[in-house]
Coordinates of C-alpha atoms in Angstrom, one line a residue:
Chain A
M49 CA 69.9 51.4 63.1
E50 CA 71.3 53.5 66.0
M51 CA 69.6 53.2 69.4
I52 CA 69.7 56.8 70.2
K53 CA 70.1 59.7 67.9
V54 CA 70.5 63.3 69.1
K55 CA 70.5 66.0 66.4
D56 CA 71.3 69.7 67.0
L57 CA 69.7 69.5 70.4
S58 CA 69.4 72.7 72.4
F59 CA 67.6 73.2 75.7
E60 CA 67.0 76.4 77.6
Y61 CA 66.0 76.8 81.2
I62 CA 63.9 79.9 81.2
R63 CA 63.7 81.8 84.5
R64 CA 60.7 84.1 84.9
D65 CA 60.0 86.7 87.5
E66 CA 56.6 87.0 89.3
D67 CA 54.8 88.7 86.4
G68 CA 55.9 86.0 84.0
N69 CA 58.5 88.1 82.2
V70 CA 61.7 86.3 81.1
E71 CA 64.4 87.1 83.6
S72 CA 67.2 85.1 82.2
I73 CA 67.7 82.2 79.8
N74 CA 70.2 79.6 80.7
K75 CA 71.2 77.4 77.8
A76 CA 71.8 74.0 79.4
I77 CA 72.4 72.2 76.1
D78 CA 73.8 74.0 73.1
S79 CA 73.3 72.2 69.8
I80 CA 74.6 68.7 70.6
S81 CA 74.6 65.9 68.0
L82 CA 75.5 62.4 68.8
E83 CA 74.6 58.8 68.0
V84 CA 74.6 55.7 70.1
N85 CA 74.6 52.2 68.6
K86 CA 72.8 49.2 69.9
G87 CA 74.7 47.3 72.6
D88 CA 77.2 50.1 73.2
F89 CA 78.5 51.2 76.6
I90 CA 78.6 55.0 76.4
A91 CA 79.9 57.3 79.1
V92 CA 79.1 61.0 79.3
L93 CA 81.5 63.0 81.5
G94 CA 81.2 66.5 82.7
A95 CA 81.7 68.7 85.8
N96 CA 78.7 70.1 87.7
G97 CA 76.5 72.3 85.5
S98 CA 77.9 70.9 82.2
G99 CA 74.4 69.8 81.1
K100 CA 75.0 66.1 81.3
S101 CA 71.9 65.4 83.4
T102 CA 69.8 67.6 81.2
L103 CA 70.9 65.5 78.2
A104 CA 70.0 62.3 80.1
K105 CA 66.5 63.5 80.8
H106 CA 65.9 64.2 77.1
I107 CA 66.6 60.6 76.3
N108 CA 63.8 59.5 78.7
A109 CA 61.4 62.2 77.4
I110 CA 61.3 63.8 80.8
L111 CA 62.4 67.0 79.2
Y112 CA 61.6 68.1 75.6
P113 CA 64.0 69.8 73.2
T114 CA 63.8 73.6 72.8
E115 CA 65.5 73.1 69.4
G116 CA 66.5 70.0 67.5
G117 CA 65.4 66.5 68.3
V118 CA 66.0 63.3 70.0
W119 CA 65.1 59.8 68.6
V120 CA 65.1 56.7 70.7
N121 CA 64.9 53.6 68.6
G122 CA 63.6 55.7 65.8
L123 CA 60.8 57.3 67.9
N124 CA 60.8 61.1 68.3
T125 CA 60.7 62.1 71.9
A126 CA 58.8 65.3 71.1
E127 CA 55.7 63.4 70.1
D128 CA 53.3 62.6 72.9
R129 CA 52.1 59.3 71.6
N130 CA 55.6 57.9 71.7
L131 CA 56.1 58.8 75.3
W132 CA 55.4 55.5 77.0
E133 CA 57.1 53.4 74.4
I134 CA 60.2 55.6 74.7
R135 CA 60.2 55.3 78.5
Q136 CA 60.0 51.6 78.2
T137 CA 62.7 51.4 75.6
A138 CA 65.1 53.6 77.5
G139 CA 64.9 53.1 81.2
M140 CA 66.4 55.6 83.6
V141 CA 68.2 55.2 86.9
F142 CA 68.6 58.3 89.0
Q143 CA 71.1 59.6 91.5
N144 CA 69.4 59.2 94.9
P145 CA 68.5 55.5 95.5
D146 CA 66.1 56.4 98.3
N147 CA 64.0 58.7 96.1
Q148 CA 63.3 56.2 93.3
I149 CA 62.3 53.2 95.3
I150 CA 58.5 53.2 95.6
A151 CA 57.6 50.0 97.5
T152 CA 58.7 48.8 100.9
V153 CA 59.7 45.4 99.8
V154 CA 62.4 44.8 97.2
E155 CA 60.4 42.5 94.9
E156 CA 57.3 44.7 95.0
D157 CA 59.4 47.6 93.9
V158 CA 61.0 45.7 91.0
G159 CA 57.4 44.7 90.0
F160 CA 56.3 48.3 89.9
G161 CA 57.4 49.0 86.3
P162 CA 55.9 45.8 84.8
E163 CA 52.6 46.6 86.7
N164 CA 52.5 50.0 85.0
L165 CA 53.0 48.4 81.7
G166 CA 50.0 46.0 82.2
V167 CA 52.1 42.8 82.1
P168 CA 50.1 39.7 83.3
T169 CA 50.7 38.6 86.9
E170 CA 52.7 35.4 86.2
E171 CA 55.0 37.2 83.8
I172 CA 55.6 39.9 86.4
W173 CA 56.9 37.3 88.8
E174 CA 59.2 35.8 86.1
R175 CA 60.6 39.2 85.2
V176 CA 61.1 40.2 88.8
E177 CA 63.0 37.1 89.5
Q178 CA 65.1 37.4 86.3
S179 CA 66.0 41.0 86.9
L180 CA 66.9 40.5 90.6
E181 CA 69.0 37.6 89.5
A182 CA 70.7 39.7 86.8
V183 CA 71.8 42.3 89.4
G184 CA 72.7 39.7 92.0
M185 CA 70.0 40.8 94.5
L186 CA 67.7 37.7 94.4
E187 CA 68.5 36.8 98.0
F188 CA 67.2 40.2 99.2
R189 CA 63.9 39.9 97.5
N190 CA 61.8 40.1 100.7
S191 CA 63.9 42.7 102.5
S192 CA 63.0 46.2 103.1
P193 CA 64.9 48.7 101.0
N194 CA 65.7 50.7 104.1
K195 CA 67.9 47.9 105.4
L196 CA 70.1 47.8 102.3
S197 CA 73.3 49.6 101.6
G198 CA 73.4 52.4 99.0
G199 CA 75.0 50.2 96.4
Q200 CA 72.4 47.5 97.0
K201 CA 69.6 50.0 96.7
Q202 CA 70.9 51.3 93.5
R203 CA 71.1 47.7 92.2
V204 CA 67.5 47.2 93.1
A205 CA 66.7 50.4 91.2
I206 CA 68.5 49.0 88.2
A207 CA 66.6 45.7 88.5
G208 CA 63.4 47.8 88.6
I209 CA 64.3 49.2 85.2
M210 CA 65.5 45.8 83.8
A211 CA 62.1 44.3 84.7
M212 CA 60.6 46.6 82.1
K213 CA 62.8 44.9 79.5
P214 CA 64.4 48.1 78.1
Q215 CA 66.9 48.0 75.2
C216 CA 68.8 50.9 76.8
I217 CA 69.5 52.1 80.3
V218 CA 70.4 55.7 81.1
L219 CA 72.1 56.1 84.4
D220 CA 72.2 59.6 85.7
E221 CA 75.1 59.7 88.1
P222 CA 74.1 56.5 89.8
T223 CA 77.2 56.4 92.0
A224 CA 77.3 60.1 93.2
M225 CA 75.9 59.3 96.6
L226 CA 77.7 56.0 97.2
D227 CA 80.8 55.0 99.0
P228 CA 83.7 53.5 96.9
N229 CA 82.5 49.9 97.5
G230 CA 79.0 50.7 96.5
R231 CA 80.3 52.4 93.4
K232 CA 82.3 49.4 92.3
E233 CA 79.3 47.2 92.9
V234 CA 77.0 49.3 90.7
I235 CA 79.5 49.8 87.9
A236 CA 80.3 46.0 87.8
T237 CA 76.5 45.3 87.6
V238 CA 76.0 47.7 84.8
R239 CA 79.0 46.3 82.8
E240 CA 77.7 42.8 83.4
L241 CA 74.2 43.8 82.0
N242 CA 75.8 45.4 79.0
R243 CA 77.9 42.4 78.3
R244 CA 75.5 39.6 79.0
E245 CA 72.1 41.0 78.2
N246 CA 73.4 43.3 75.4
V247 CA 71.7 46.3 76.9
T248 CA 72.8 49.6 75.6
V249 CA 74.2 51.7 78.5
I250 CA 74.5 55.4 78.8
L251 CA 76.4 56.3 82.0
I252 CA 76.4 59.9 83.1
T253 CA 79.1 60.5 85.7
H254 CA 82.0 62.6 86.9
H255 CA 84.1 59.8 88.2
M256 CA 86.9 59.1 85.8
D257 CA 87.6 55.5 86.9
E258 CA 84.0 54.5 85.9
V259 CA 84.4 55.3 82.3
I260 CA 87.6 53.4 81.4
H261 CA 85.6 50.4 80.2
A262 CA 83.3 52.3 78.1
D263 CA 83.2 51.9 74.3
K264 CA 83.0 55.6 73.8
V265 CA 83.3 58.7 76.0
F266 CA 81.7 62.1 75.5
V267 CA 83.1 65.0 77.5
M268 CA 80.7 67.9 78.1
E269 CA 81.2 71.4 79.2
R270 CA 78.7 74.3 79.2
G271 CA 76.1 72.3 77.3
R272 CA 78.5 71.3 74.4
V273 CA 80.2 68.1 73.6
M274 CA 83.9 69.1 73.8
M275 CA 85.6 65.7 73.3
E276 CA 84.5 62.4 71.9
G277 CA 86.4 59.1 71.5
T278 CA 87.5 55.9 73.2
P279 CA 88.7 56.2 76.8
R280 CA 92.3 55.8 75.7
E281 CA 92.0 58.6 73.2
I282 CA 90.3 60.9 75.7
F283 CA 92.7 60.2 78.5
S284 CA 95.8 60.8 76.4
R285 CA 94.7 64.5 76.3
V286 CA 95.3 65.1 80.0
D287 CA 95.7 68.9 79.8
E288 CA 92.5 69.3 77.8
I289 CA 90.5 67.3 80.3
K290 CA 91.7 69.4 83.1
K291 CA 90.6 72.4 81.3
Y292 CA 87.0 71.1 81.5
R293 CA 87.3 70.9 85.4
L294 CA 87.7 67.1 85.3
D295 CA 90.3 64.8 86.7
V296 CA 91.9 61.9 85.0
P297 CA 92.4 58.6 86.8
Q298 CA 95.3 58.6 89.2
V299 CA 97.3 56.1 87.2
T300 CA 96.8 58.0 84.0
E301 CA 98.0 61.2 85.6
L302 CA 101.1 59.5 87.1
A303 CA 101.9 58.1 83.7
Y304 CA 101.4 61.4 82.1
E305 CA 103.7 63.2 84.6
L306 CA 106.3 60.5 84.2
K307 CA 106.2 60.9 80.4
K308 CA 106.5 64.7 80.8
A309 CA 109.6 64.1 83.0
G310 CA 111.2 62.0 80.2
V311 CA 110.2 58.4 80.9
D312 CA 109.3 56.7 77.6
L313 CA 105.7 55.6 78.2
P314 CA 102.7 55.2 75.8
D315 CA 99.8 57.7 75.8
G316 CA 96.6 57.0 77.6
I317 CA 97.4 54.4 80.3
L318 CA 94.2 53.5 82.1
T319 CA 94.9 50.8 84.7
V320 CA 97.6 50.0 87.2
E321 CA 98.4 46.8 85.3
E322 CA 99.1 48.6 82.1
L323 CA 101.5 51.0 83.8
V324 CA 103.3 48.1 85.5
E325 CA 103.6 46.4 82.1
A326 CA 104.9 49.5 80.4
I327 CA 107.5 50.1 83.1
K328 CA 108.6 46.5 83.0
R329 CA 109.2 46.8 79.3
I330 CA 111.4 49.8 79.8
K331 CA 113.5 48.1 82.5
S332 CA 114.0 45.0 80.4
R333 CA 115.3 47.1 77.5
Chain B
M206 CA 65.5 58.7 119.7
I207 CA 63.0 59.7 117.1
R208 CA 63.6 56.5 115.3
D209 CA 62.0 54.6 118.2
I210 CA 58.6 55.4 116.8
T211 CA 57.5 52.2 115.3
I212 CA 53.8 53.0 114.5
G213 CA 53.1 52.5 110.9
Q214 CA 56.2 50.4 110.2
Y215 CA 56.2 47.0 108.7
Y216 CA 57.8 44.1 110.6
P217 CA 58.8 41.4 108.2
S218 CA 58.0 37.9 109.3
N219 CA 56.1 34.9 107.9
S220 CA 53.3 34.4 110.4
V221 CA 49.7 33.5 109.6
L222 CA 48.8 37.1 110.2
H223 CA 51.3 38.3 107.7
R224 CA 49.9 36.0 105.0
L225 CA 46.3 37.0 105.5
D226 CA 44.5 39.0 102.8
P227 CA 44.9 42.7 103.7
R228 CA 41.2 43.2 103.3
V229 CA 40.6 40.8 106.2
K230 CA 43.0 42.7 108.3
L231 CA 41.6 46.1 107.4
I232 CA 38.0 45.1 108.1
G233 CA 39.1 43.1 111.1
T234 CA 40.9 46.1 112.6
F235 CA 37.8 48.3 111.9
I236 CA 35.6 45.8 113.7
F237 CA 38.1 45.6 116.5
I238 CA 38.1 49.4 117.0
V239 CA 34.3 49.5 116.9
S240 CA 34.1 46.7 119.4
L241 CA 36.2 48.7 121.9
F242 CA 33.3 51.1 122.4
M243 CA 30.6 48.5 122.7
F244 CA 31.0 47.6 126.3
N245 CA 31.6 49.1 129.7
T246 CA 32.3 46.3 132.0
L247 CA 35.5 44.8 133.4
Y248 CA 34.8 41.5 131.6
G249 CA 34.7 43.2 128.3
Y250 CA 38.2 44.4 128.9
I251 CA 39.4 41.0 129.7
V252 CA 37.9 39.5 126.5
V253 CA 39.5 42.2 124.4
A254 CA 42.9 41.7 126.2
L255 CA 42.7 38.0 125.6
F256 CA 41.8 38.4 121.9
L257 CA 44.5 41.0 121.4
G258 CA 47.1 38.9 123.2
A259 CA 46.2 35.9 121.0
V260 CA 46.5 38.0 117.8
I261 CA 49.9 39.5 118.9
K262 CA 51.1 36.0 119.7
L263 CA 50.0 34.8 116.2
S264 CA 51.7 37.8 114.5
K265 CA 55.1 36.8 115.8
V266 CA 56.0 40.5 116.2
P267 CA 58.1 40.8 119.4
F268 CA 56.1 42.5 122.1
R269 CA 59.1 44.8 122.9
F270 CA 59.0 46.1 119.3
I271 CA 55.3 46.9 119.7
A272 CA 55.7 48.5 123.1
R273 CA 58.4 50.8 121.8
G274 CA 55.9 52.3 119.5
M275 CA 53.6 53.1 122.5
K276 CA 56.1 55.5 124.0
A277 CA 55.2 57.9 121.3
I278 CA 51.7 58.3 122.4
V279 CA 52.3 58.5 126.1
V280 CA 51.8 62.3 126.1
L281 CA 48.5 62.0 124.2
M282 CA 47.4 59.4 126.6
L283 CA 48.3 61.4 129.7
F284 CA 46.5 64.4 128.3
M285 CA 43.3 62.4 127.7
M286 CA 43.5 60.8 131.1
F287 CA 44.1 64.2 132.7
F288 CA 40.9 65.6 131.3
N289 CA 38.9 62.5 132.2
L290 CA 40.2 62.5 135.7
F291 CA 39.5 66.0 136.6
F292 CA 36.5 67.0 134.6
T293 CA 34.1 64.2 135.0
P294 CA 31.2 64.9 137.4
G295 CA 30.4 62.3 140.1
N296 CA 31.0 61.7 143.8
T297 CA 34.1 63.4 145.0
I298 CA 36.6 61.1 146.6
F299 CA 39.5 63.5 146.8
E300 CA 39.6 67.3 146.9
L301 CA 42.5 69.7 146.9
W302 CA 41.9 73.4 146.4
I303 CA 40.1 73.6 143.0
I304 CA 41.2 70.1 141.9
K305 CA 38.5 67.5 142.3
V306 CA 38.8 63.8 141.6
T307 CA 35.5 61.9 141.4
D308 CA 34.9 58.2 141.4
N309 CA 33.5 58.4 137.9
G310 CA 36.4 60.4 136.7
L311 CA 38.9 57.9 138.0
R312 CA 37.1 55.1 136.4
Q313 CA 36.8 56.9 133.1
A314 CA 40.4 57.9 133.1
V315 CA 41.7 54.4 133.7
F316 CA 39.3 52.8 131.2
M317 CA 39.8 55.4 128.5
G318 CA 43.5 54.9 128.9
I319 CA 43.2 51.2 128.5
R320 CA 40.9 51.6 125.5
L321 CA 43.4 53.9 123.9
I322 CA 46.2 51.5 124.4
F323 CA 44.1 48.7 122.9
L324 CA 43.2 50.9 120.0
I325 CA 46.8 51.8 119.2
L326 CA 48.0 48.2 119.7
G327 CA 45.3 46.8 117.4
S328 CA 45.8 49.2 114.6
S329 CA 49.6 49.2 114.8
L330 CA 49.5 45.4 114.7
M331 CA 47.8 45.8 111.3
T332 CA 50.6 47.9 109.9
F333 CA 53.3 45.6 111.5
T334 CA 51.9 42.6 109.6
T335 CA 50.9 44.3 106.3
T336 CA 53.2 45.9 103.9
P337 CA 52.0 49.4 102.9
N338 CA 51.6 48.2 99.4
Q339 CA 49.3 45.3 100.5
L340 CA 47.5 47.7 102.8
T341 CA 46.7 50.2 100.0
D342 CA 45.9 47.4 97.6
G343 CA 43.4 46.2 100.2
L344 CA 42.0 49.7 100.7
E345 CA 41.8 50.2 97.0
K346 CA 39.8 47.0 96.5
I347 CA 37.5 47.7 99.4
M348 CA 36.8 51.2 98.2
R349 CA 36.5 50.4 94.5
P350 CA 32.8 51.0 94.5
L351 CA 33.5 54.6 95.4
N352 CA 35.0 55.0 91.9
H353 CA 31.5 55.3 90.6
I354 CA 30.9 58.5 92.5
K355 CA 34.2 59.9 91.1
V356 CA 36.4 59.3 94.1
P357 CA 40.0 58.9 92.8
V358 CA 40.5 55.6 94.8
H359 CA 43.7 54.5 93.1
E360 CA 45.3 57.9 93.4
I361 CA 44.5 58.1 97.1
S362 CA 45.8 54.6 97.8
M363 CA 49.0 55.3 95.9
M364 CA 49.5 58.5 97.9
M365 CA 49.0 56.6 101.1
S366 CA 51.5 53.9 100.3
I367 CA 54.1 56.4 99.3
A368 CA 53.5 58.4 102.5
L369 CA 54.0 55.2 104.5
R370 CA 57.2 54.3 102.6
F371 CA 58.7 57.7 103.4
I372 CA 57.8 57.8 107.1
P373 CA 61.0 56.0 108.2
I374 CA 63.2 58.0 105.7
L375 CA 61.8 61.3 106.9
L376 CA 62.2 60.3 110.5
E377 CA 65.8 59.4 109.9
E378 CA 66.3 62.8 108.2
T379 CA 64.6 64.6 111.1
D380 CA 67.1 62.9 113.4
K381 CA 70.0 63.9 111.2
I382 CA 68.9 67.6 110.9
M383 CA 68.3 67.7 114.6
K384 CA 71.8 66.5 115.3
A385 CA 73.2 68.9 112.8
Q386 CA 71.4 71.8 114.3
M387 CA 72.4 70.7 117.8
A388 CA 76.0 70.6 116.7
R389 CA 75.6 74.3 115.8
G390 CA 74.2 75.1 119.2
A391 CA 70.5 74.7 118.6
D392 CA 68.6 73.9 121.8
F393 CA 65.4 71.8 121.4
E394 CA 65.0 70.7 125.0
S395 CA 65.0 73.7 127.3
G396 CA 62.7 76.7 127.7
G397 CA 58.9 77.1 127.8
V398 CA 56.4 75.7 125.3
L399 CA 56.6 78.8 123.1
K400 CA 60.4 78.8 123.0
R401 CA 60.5 75.1 122.3
A402 CA 58.0 75.5 119.5
K403 CA 60.1 78.3 118.0
S404 CA 63.2 76.2 118.2
L405 CA 61.5 73.7 115.9
I406 CA 61.6 76.1 113.0
P407 CA 65.2 75.4 112.0
L408 CA 64.2 71.8 112.1
L409 CA 61.0 72.0 110.1
V410 CA 62.2 74.3 107.3
P411 CA 65.0 72.1 106.0
L412 CA 62.8 69.0 106.5
F413 CA 60.1 70.5 104.3
V414 CA 62.5 71.6 101.7
S415 CA 64.0 68.1 101.6
A416 CA 60.6 66.5 101.5
F417 CA 59.6 68.5 98.5
R418 CA 62.8 67.7 96.7
R419 CA 62.3 64.0 97.4
A420 CA 58.7 64.3 96.1
N421 CA 60.0 65.9 92.9
D422 CA 62.6 63.1 92.4
L423 CA 60.1 60.4 93.2
A424 CA 57.5 61.7 90.8
M425 CA 60.2 61.8 88.0
A426 CA 61.3 58.2 88.9
M427 CA 57.7 57.0 88.8
E428 CA 57.1 58.6 85.4
A429 CA 60.3 57.2 84.1
R430 CA 58.9 53.8 85.0
C431 CA 55.8 54.4 83.0
Y432 CA 53.4 55.2 85.9
R433 CA 50.3 56.8 84.5
G434 CA 47.6 56.3 87.0
G435 CA 45.5 53.2 87.8
D436 CA 44.1 52.5 84.3
G437 CA 45.5 49.5 82.6
R438 CA 47.7 48.5 85.5
T439 CA 48.1 44.9 86.4
K440 CA 49.0 43.6 89.8
M441 CA 52.1 41.6 90.9
K442 CA 50.2 40.4 93.9
P443 CA 46.5 40.4 93.1
L444 CA 44.1 39.9 96.0
R445 CA 42.2 36.6 96.2
Y446 CA 40.4 35.3 99.2
Q447 CA 41.6 31.9 100.5
G448 CA 40.4 29.4 103.1
K449 CA 42.4 31.0 105.9
D450 CA 40.9 34.4 105.1
Y451 CA 37.3 33.1 105.6
A452 CA 38.4 31.4 108.8
A453 CA 39.9 34.7 110.0
Y454 CA 36.6 36.5 109.2
A455 CA 34.8 33.9 111.3
C456 CA 37.1 34.4 114.2
V457 CA 36.6 38.2 114.1
L458 CA 32.9 37.8 113.9
V459 CA 32.8 35.4 116.9
Y460 CA 34.9 37.8 118.9
F461 CA 32.6 40.7 117.9
A462 CA 29.5 38.8 118.9
A463 CA 31.1 38.0 122.3
V464 CA 31.9 41.6 123.0
I465 CA 28.4 42.8 122.0
A466 CA 26.9 40.1 124.2
L467 CA 29.0 41.2 127.1
G468 CA 28.1 44.8 126.4
I469 CA 24.4 43.9 126.7
F470 CA 24.3 41.2 129.3
G471 CA 27.6 41.8 131.1
D472 CA 26.1 43.5 134.1
Q473 CA 23.7 40.7 134.9
L474 CA 26.2 38.0 134.2
F475 CA 28.1 37.8 137.5

């Protein structure tokens, strides 16, 4: 069965004036349908205001659909009684690492989720240790979050979600406030979790280089899914991507320009190594 | 400069004091504060100073770190000493125009100043050695009986722990905004009281906006982690009294008895 199913989902932000009359309706999501299988690494790409964060908040039942529906592990997010089970099944990591860490000691923060779930004390300790280990932050368990770098804080936040034993993690632009090193750190951690613990990952981002390892990429613009496919398929369509106010990875763009200029290269080159290989092949011919 | 304020921060270490049950520290601090007002003799001050010194030594928090926090309350202290110095009736020892300094006033000013220092030292020592989470856990447990009269004990303690967690973050932000405004020509340091107060507006408005945004984010993050109030919650670090906690209670009680004894018999003692 699919982990997450979104069917004909629409969501409207309604702005009202002081008397409660509707001033304007902003359709943040416009009849989206998509399915995510268990164990997948999914990336959702989109420029600012494309509705990608709104979509993410639907999966965690923070927002409810105006039309259509969202099912997490078969549970409808619109039904109140499913709320806590959904939030436990699909954990969510947010953009600003400072604003999602509740405790002043790393391990206490990681324990916050299991505490809320009513997990017995000994098991909380086990889970905290396991999740900190999984994100490589075990040695910082007694530190204050204020002393950590952005990437480390974000990894603690991920550990906090992992301690709830979710089957799926939704990351809403987890790297937007990080420096390049922190970004790499977080993405490597997420990929590791996906591969080793078989956690379904939904990564919302606008950084192209973060999605090249995804199983499937969705490109959003104005609340609609405009493109859908493997990273290679998506990045072969450079012109189309640019239309949606997004960039392609530098290597991909270089390869694309070279190809346009007449060099015989394959479509959708994603990494420097691939490009090097392709050029070597041409030279050896 | 604003980051120098250390009151309310936690100083990570592994001393005996850090490992005590937070309830002991809370009740101990309360008794300590009460004890400060139980005597009026020089010997009392000496006993308190000795006790406080021993506790600071035990806590392994560097004195310099503690002293840095004191800078923040210098103004408050001067203010209080000023009123005590000039407005306490007694025998005049010094007179200049309408300003009168009396012997009682001088005595009051000095002793009140010392008391205030003791008070701040004692209570900040509690926050240095207790993580905000432990602190609120302790408070929650001590005040649990109030639940019967419909006081939302868990919610209050959760709010407190979050407030404490965000103090350093908001201070850092204040510093940042201040520098940003100064870079644009804002002047926080010159002019009279009124002008200075006015110049704080461009500092406070963005600070409040950002605090609300953070609160919103945090609430969402907490809900996403299944926070739904205190019912059905378990604890990662449940509070259980141990041998050293009872020993600490005993120490505090001995100290308290000594101070009270000094308060009653101190005058006849020497």
